[in-house]
Amino acid sequence: MSDRGTVAGPARPRPSGAAAVRQLVGASRPISWVNTAYPFAAAYLVSGGGLDAVLVVGTLYFLVPYNLLMYGVNDVFDYESDLRNPRKGGVEGVVLDRAWHRTVLWAAALSNLPFLAFLVAVGTPASTAVLTVSVAAVVAYSAPVLRFKERPVLDSITSSTHFVSPAVLGLVLAGAEPGRAAVATVVAFFLWGMASHAFGAVQDIVADRQAGIASVATWLGAGATVRAAMAGYAAAVVAMLAAGWPGLLAAALPVPYLVSIAPLRHLADDECERARPGWRRFLWLNMVSGFLVTQLLIAVSLGWL
């Protein structure tokens, strides 16, 4: 009996530390860690940054805490729609039980603060502005009221910012000059990011509409969104060609993405889940592209190109 005279229900088991770690790691999407950490580290090193504390702390930040903030906030505020989404519950995203929502939000905030404080302390006004845009875009994408993810086209712009801004921060922290090659690469990366987000949204059209969630794909429709993504990849190729030698060699990288999704260019909305194999190919293509970019960067640094 409680001291108010009511019968107490069965005690809820206290979550273990291991269970909390599993939930937090799952919410941070380990498969996506490299997608934000690598652009920062590569941009910082290529632009003249050294093997120093800025590289280590920045890479660690964009490896885990940044992704926990990005995806953890998303999992909390997309809980209802995730329940209806057949692709949630695996590497592409967990369905985060309500019991963990507060824990994830606190962990995301507390894990980000020390890294952000360090990066602001060692940075410049310009790098702090980039970092502010990066974190603001992460929060605004999923947080209530703002919900940029439900504003067609702005959703793709914001999502691309999530992945491009770490690279821009690396460039700025290293003191890189905004030359032709750097600008062309950032523009191409941004176009690639927008195209990739738009295509990723295609497979969720039915689930999103059932949950009352808008996206670039629910707005344009499946086939039109695929064609828009193809145009984005093609534009990324053109932008990268402007980088000059040897950067223009990377102009070939968006081509496999374009070819991969081309068969879906007339996809009907009610068949949107047929895009899932294309999304799985996208995940594999990212690994191949990352490997090829690394080889290109090594060749450039060794003076082979």
Short mmCIF file of C-alpha atoms in Angstrom, two decimals:
data_model
loop_
_atom_site.label_atom_id
_atom_site.label_comp_id
_atom_site.label_asym_id
_atom_site.label_seq_id
_atom_site.Cartn_x
_atom_site.Cartn_y
_atom_site.Cartn_z
CA MET A 1 0.00 0.00 0.00
CA SER A 2 1.19 3.51 -0.72
CA ASP A 3 1.00 6.06 2.08
CA ARG A 4 -2.09 7.55 0.37
CA GLY A 5 -3.95 4.29 0.82
CA THR A 6 -3.91 3.13 -2.82
CA VAL A 7 -2.63 -0.17 -4.06
CA ALA A 8 0.72 0.20 -5.77
CA GLY A 9 1.15 -1.48 -9.12
CA PRO A 10 4.03 -3.81 -9.86
CA ALA A 11 7.38 -2.02 -9.74
CA ARG A 12 8.77 -1.25 -13.15
CA PRO A 13 12.25 -2.73 -13.59
CA ARG A 14 14.96 -0.09 -13.45
CA PRO A 15 16.66 0.17 -16.86
CA SER A 16 20.24 -1.08 -16.75
CA GLY A 17 23.21 0.99 -17.90
CA ALA A 18 23.81 -1.48 -20.72
CA ALA A 19 20.21 -1.09 -21.90
CA ALA A 20 20.57 2.69 -21.88
CA VAL A 21 23.76 2.50 -23.93
CA ARG A 22 22.09 0.21 -26.46
CA GLN A 23 19.17 2.60 -26.85
CA LEU A 24 21.39 5.66 -27.20
CA VAL A 25 23.68 4.00 -29.71
CA GLY A 26 20.69 2.75 -31.70
CA ALA A 27 19.11 6.20 -31.67
CA SER A 28 22.34 7.72 -33.04
CA ARG A 29 22.28 5.50 -36.19
CA PRO A 30 25.79 3.95 -36.21
CA ILE A 31 25.49 3.31 -39.95
CA SER A 32 25.46 7.09 -40.46
CA TRP A 33 28.28 8.10 -38.10
CA VAL A 34 30.87 8.19 -40.85
CA ASN A 35 28.64 10.36 -43.07
CA THR A 36 29.20 13.36 -40.82
CA ALA A 37 32.57 12.61 -39.20
CA TYR A 38 34.36 11.85 -42.46
CA PRO A 39 33.47 15.12 -44.26
CA PHE A 40 34.73 17.14 -41.29
CA ALA A 41 38.00 15.22 -40.92
CA ALA A 42 38.71 15.09 -44.66
CA ALA A 43 37.99 18.79 -45.18
CA TYR A 44 40.09 19.79 -42.17
CA LEU A 45 43.11 17.71 -43.21
CA VAL A 46 42.99 18.54 -46.92
CA SER A 47 42.76 22.25 -46.09
CA GLY A 48 45.94 22.26 -44.04
CA GLY A 49 44.73 21.24 -40.60
CA GLY A 50 47.04 18.97 -38.64
CA LEU A 51 46.76 15.89 -36.46
CA ASP A 52 45.75 18.00 -33.50
CA ALA A 53 43.10 18.37 -30.82
CA VAL A 54 40.74 20.17 -33.20
CA LEU A 55 40.78 17.21 -35.58
CA VAL A 56 40.29 14.65 -32.81
CA VAL A 57 37.56 16.50 -30.92
CA GLY A 58 35.76 17.63 -34.07
CA THR A 59 35.79 14.14 -35.56
CA LEU A 60 34.55 12.56 -32.34
CA TYR A 61 31.80 15.17 -32.10
CA PHE A 62 30.52 14.55 -35.60
CA LEU A 63 30.92 10.80 -35.14
CA VAL A 64 28.50 10.27 -32.21
CA PRO A 65 27.07 13.26 -30.26
CA TYR A 66 26.04 15.16 -33.41
CA ASN A 67 24.26 12.08 -34.75
CA LEU A 68 22.59 11.43 -31.41
CA LEU A 69 21.24 14.98 -31.49
CA MET A 70 20.13 14.65 -35.10
CA TYR A 71 18.51 11.23 -35.02
CA GLY A 72 17.59 11.06 -31.33
CA VAL A 73 15.47 14.21 -31.53
CA ASN A 74 13.95 12.84 -34.72
CA ASP A 75 13.08 9.50 -33.10
CA VAL A 76 11.41 11.22 -30.15
CA PHE A 77 9.22 13.58 -32.15
CA ASP A 78 8.53 11.14 -35.01
CA TYR A 79 7.48 8.33 -32.70
CA GLU A 80 3.89 8.08 -33.95
CA SER A 81 4.83 8.02 -37.62
CA ASP A 82 7.71 5.59 -37.01
CA LEU A 83 5.22 3.10 -35.60
CA ARG A 84 3.54 3.05 -39.03
CA ASN A 85 6.77 2.96 -41.03
CA PRO A 86 7.72 -0.59 -42.12
CA ARG A 87 11.41 0.23 -42.54
CA LYS A 88 11.89 1.44 -38.98
CA GLY A 89 13.30 -0.91 -36.39
CA GLY A 90 16.62 -1.78 -38.02
CA VAL A 91 19.77 -0.05 -39.26
CA GLU A 92 17.63 2.60 -40.97
CA GLY A 93 16.17 3.77 -37.69
CA VAL A 94 14.83 2.48 -34.39
CA VAL A 95 11.34 2.89 -33.04
CA LEU A 96 12.29 4.48 -29.75
CA ASP A 97 10.03 3.42 -26.88
CA ARG A 98 8.41 6.32 -25.02
CA ALA A 99 10.19 5.25 -21.84
CA TRP A 100 13.49 6.37 -23.40
CA HIS A 101 12.41 9.69 -24.88
CA ARG A 102 13.46 11.88 -21.95
CA THR A 103 16.75 9.98 -21.59
CA VAL A 104 17.61 10.44 -25.24
CA LEU A 105 16.85 14.16 -25.22
CA TRP A 106 18.94 14.75 -22.10
CA ALA A 107 21.79 12.59 -23.41
CA ALA A 108 21.77 14.41 -26.75
CA ALA A 109 21.94 17.81 -25.08
CA LEU A 110 24.56 16.92 -22.47
CA SER A 111 26.82 15.03 -24.87
CA ASN A 112 26.84 17.94 -27.33
CA LEU A 113 27.59 20.77 -24.91
CA PRO A 114 31.27 20.07 -24.07
CA PHE A 115 32.17 19.48 -27.72
CA LEU A 116 30.41 22.63 -28.84
CA ALA A 117 32.11 24.64 -26.09
CA PHE A 118 35.52 23.40 -27.24
CA LEU A 119 34.87 24.07 -30.93
CA VAL A 120 33.66 27.59 -30.16
CA ALA A 121 36.68 28.23 -27.90
CA VAL A 122 39.25 27.18 -30.51
CA GLY A 123 37.37 28.65 -33.47
CA THR A 124 36.71 32.01 -35.03
CA PRO A 125 33.52 34.02 -35.48
CA ALA A 126 33.19 32.45 -38.94
CA SER A 127 33.57 28.88 -37.69
CA THR A 128 31.17 29.57 -34.81
CA ALA A 129 28.60 30.85 -37.32
CA VAL A 130 28.97 27.66 -39.37
CA LEU A 131 28.65 25.51 -36.25
CA THR A 132 25.55 27.44 -35.18
CA VAL A 133 23.89 26.88 -38.55
CA SER A 134 24.81 23.19 -38.41
CA VAL A 135 23.33 22.57 -34.95
CA ALA A 136 20.30 24.79 -35.62
CA ALA A 137 19.54 22.80 -38.79
CA VAL A 138 19.74 19.53 -36.84
CA VAL A 139 17.28 20.72 -34.19
CA ALA A 140 14.95 22.57 -36.56
CA TYR A 141 14.53 19.50 -38.76
CA SER A 142 12.55 17.54 -36.16
CA ALA A 143 11.71 19.77 -33.19
CA PRO A 144 8.06 20.78 -32.62
CA VAL A 145 6.80 24.01 -34.19
CA LEU A 146 9.82 24.34 -36.51
CA ARG A 147 9.57 20.85 -38.08
CA PHE A 148 11.54 21.71 -41.22
CA LYS A 149 11.21 18.06 -42.21
CA GLU A 150 7.53 18.74 -42.92
CA ARG A 151 8.18 21.71 -45.20
CA PRO A 152 8.68 20.42 -48.74
CA VAL A 153 12.00 21.37 -50.36
CA LEU A 154 13.13 23.03 -47.13
CA ASP A 155 13.28 19.47 -45.77
CA SER A 156 15.85 18.49 -48.41
CA ILE A 157 17.81 21.72 -47.96
CA THR A 158 17.98 21.20 -44.20
CA SER A 159 18.92 17.54 -44.50
CA SER A 160 21.75 18.37 -46.89
CA THR A 161 22.96 21.02 -44.46
CA HIS A 162 23.32 18.29 -41.83
CA PHE A 163 26.02 16.57 -43.89
CA VAL A 164 27.65 19.46 -45.73
CA SER A 165 28.06 21.80 -42.76
CA PRO A 166 30.61 19.54 -40.98
CA ALA A 167 32.79 19.74 -44.09
CA VAL A 168 32.38 23.52 -44.25
CA LEU A 169 33.31 23.74 -40.58
CA GLY A 170 36.45 21.71 -41.26
CA LEU A 171 37.40 24.06 -44.08
CA VAL A 172 36.85 27.17 -41.97
CA LEU A 173 38.66 25.84 -38.89
CA ALA A 174 41.65 24.96 -41.07
CA GLY A 175 41.68 28.48 -42.52
CA ALA A 176 40.97 27.41 -46.09
CA GLU A 177 40.49 30.09 -48.72
CA PRO A 178 37.16 29.89 -50.58
CA GLY A 179 38.77 29.03 -53.91
CA ARG A 180 37.14 27.53 -56.99
CA ALA A 181 37.82 23.92 -56.04
CA ALA A 182 36.45 24.31 -52.50
CA VAL A 183 33.32 26.16 -53.60
CA ALA A 184 32.60 23.70 -56.42
CA THR A 185 33.03 20.75 -54.08
CA VAL A 186 30.72 22.21 -51.42
CA VAL A 187 28.07 23.07 -54.02
CA ALA A 188 28.27 19.60 -55.58
CA PHE A 189 28.09 17.95 -52.16
CA PHE A 190 25.06 20.06 -51.26
CA LEU A 191 23.23 19.18 -54.48
CA TRP A 192 24.04 15.51 -53.93
CA GLY A 193 22.68 15.77 -50.38
CA MET A 194 19.41 17.35 -51.50
CA ALA A 195 18.94 14.72 -54.19
CA SER A 196 19.67 11.90 -51.76
CA HIS A 197 17.21 13.18 -49.15
CA ALA A 198 14.47 13.61 -51.74
CA PHE A 199 14.95 10.09 -53.04
CA GLY A 200 15.03 8.68 -49.51
CA ALA A 201 11.65 10.28 -48.82
CA VAL A 202 10.02 8.46 -51.76
CA GLN A 203 9.79 5.11 -49.98
CA ASP A 204 7.90 6.74 -47.09
CA ILE A 205 5.18 8.49 -49.10
CA VAL A 206 2.34 6.20 -48.02
CA ALA A 207 3.44 6.04 -44.37
CA ASP A 208 3.96 9.79 -44.21
CA ARG A 209 0.58 10.59 -45.74
CA GLN A 210 -1.13 8.22 -43.31
CA ALA A 211 0.60 10.01 -40.45
CA GLY A 212 -0.24 13.43 -41.86
CA ILE A 213 3.43 14.28 -42.48
CA ALA A 214 4.43 16.39 -45.48
CA SER A 215 7.70 16.00 -47.35
CA VAL A 216 9.16 16.88 -50.71
CA ALA A 217 8.06 13.41 -51.87
CA THR A 218 4.45 13.66 -50.63
CA TRP A 219 4.29 17.07 -52.33
CA LEU A 220 5.77 16.14 -55.72
CA GLY A 221 4.74 12.50 -55.84
CA ALA A 222 6.98 9.46 -56.27
CA GLY A 223 7.92 9.66 -59.94
CA ALA A 224 8.45 13.42 -59.97
CA THR A 225 10.59 13.22 -56.85
CA VAL A 226 12.80 10.54 -58.39
CA ARG A 227 13.22 12.69 -61.48
CA ALA A 228 14.07 15.70 -59.29
CA ALA A 229 16.68 13.59 -57.50
CA MET A 230 18.14 12.54 -60.85
CA ALA A 231 18.37 16.22 -61.82
CA GLY A 232 20.10 16.95 -58.50
CA TYR A 233 22.70 14.26 -59.10
CA ALA A 234 23.27 15.53 -62.63
CA ALA A 235 23.69 19.09 -61.32
CA ALA A 236 26.23 17.78 -58.81
CA VAL A 237 28.24 16.31 -61.68
CA VAL A 238 28.25 19.65 -63.49
CA ALA A 239 29.22 21.54 -60.33
CA MET A 240 32.11 19.17 -59.65
CA LEU A 241 33.44 19.60 -63.18
CA ALA A 242 34.04 23.25 -62.28
CA ALA A 243 36.50 22.22 -59.55
CA GLY A 244 39.36 21.89 -62.00
CA TRP A 245 42.05 19.23 -61.99
CA PRO A 246 42.21 16.88 -60.10
CA GLY A 247 38.94 17.59 -58.29
CA LEU A 248 36.92 17.13 -61.44
CA LEU A 249 37.68 13.41 -61.25
CA ALA A 250 35.11 13.27 -58.44
CA ALA A 251 32.46 14.38 -60.93
CA ALA A 252 32.02 10.70 -61.77
CA LEU A 253 30.84 9.85 -58.25
CA PRO A 254 27.20 11.03 -58.50
CA VAL A 255 26.68 9.13 -61.78
CA PRO A 256 26.08 5.67 -60.20
CA TYR A 257 23.46 7.21 -57.91
CA LEU A 258 21.65 8.67 -60.91
CA VAL A 259 21.79 5.37 -62.80
CA SER A 260 20.63 3.44 -59.74
CA ILE A 261 17.38 5.38 -59.34
CA ALA A 262 16.62 6.00 -63.03
CA PRO A 263 14.41 2.87 -63.41
CA LEU A 264 12.06 4.36 -60.76
CA ARG A 265 11.49 7.67 -62.55
CA HIS A 266 7.85 6.81 -63.34
CA LEU A 267 7.08 5.19 -59.98
CA ALA A 268 3.47 5.53 -58.79
CA ASP A 269 2.77 6.83 -55.31
CA ASP A 270 1.00 3.67 -54.14
CA GLU A 271 4.06 1.65 -55.18
CA CYS A 272 6.50 3.86 -53.28
CA GLU A 273 7.93 0.95 -51.29
CA ARG A 274 9.48 -0.31 -54.52
CA ALA A 275 12.06 2.41 -53.91
CA ARG A 276 13.43 0.57 -50.86
CA PRO A 277 15.90 -1.59 -52.82
CA GLY A 278 17.13 1.63 -54.45
CA TRP A 279 17.68 3.11 -51.00
CA ARG A 280 19.63 0.04 -49.93
CA ARG A 281 21.80 0.44 -53.04
CA PHE A 282 22.27 4.07 -52.00
CA LEU A 283 23.69 2.95 -48.65
CA TRP A 284 26.16 0.64 -50.39
CA LEU A 285 27.08 3.28 -52.94
CA ASN A 286 27.97 5.60 -50.07
CA MET A 287 30.59 3.12 -48.90
CA VAL A 288 32.05 2.77 -52.39
CA SER A 289 32.05 6.53 -52.92
CA GLY A 290 33.73 7.11 -49.57
CA PHE A 291 36.46 4.66 -50.50
CA LEU A 292 37.01 6.31 -53.88
CA VAL A 293 37.10 9.81 -52.37
CA THR A 294 39.69 8.59 -49.88
CA GLN A 295 41.88 7.19 -52.65
CA LEU A 296 41.58 10.47 -54.55
CA LEU A 297 42.57 12.48 -51.48
CA ILE A 298 45.55 10.20 -50.83
CA ALA A 299 46.69 10.49 -54.44
CA VAL A 300 46.45 14.28 -54.28
CA SER A 301 48.29 14.50 -50.96
CA LEU A 302 51.11 12.31 -52.30
CA GLY A 303 51.40 14.42 -55.43
CA TRP A 304 50.38 11.66 -57.78
CA LEU A 305 47.77 13.87 -59.47
#
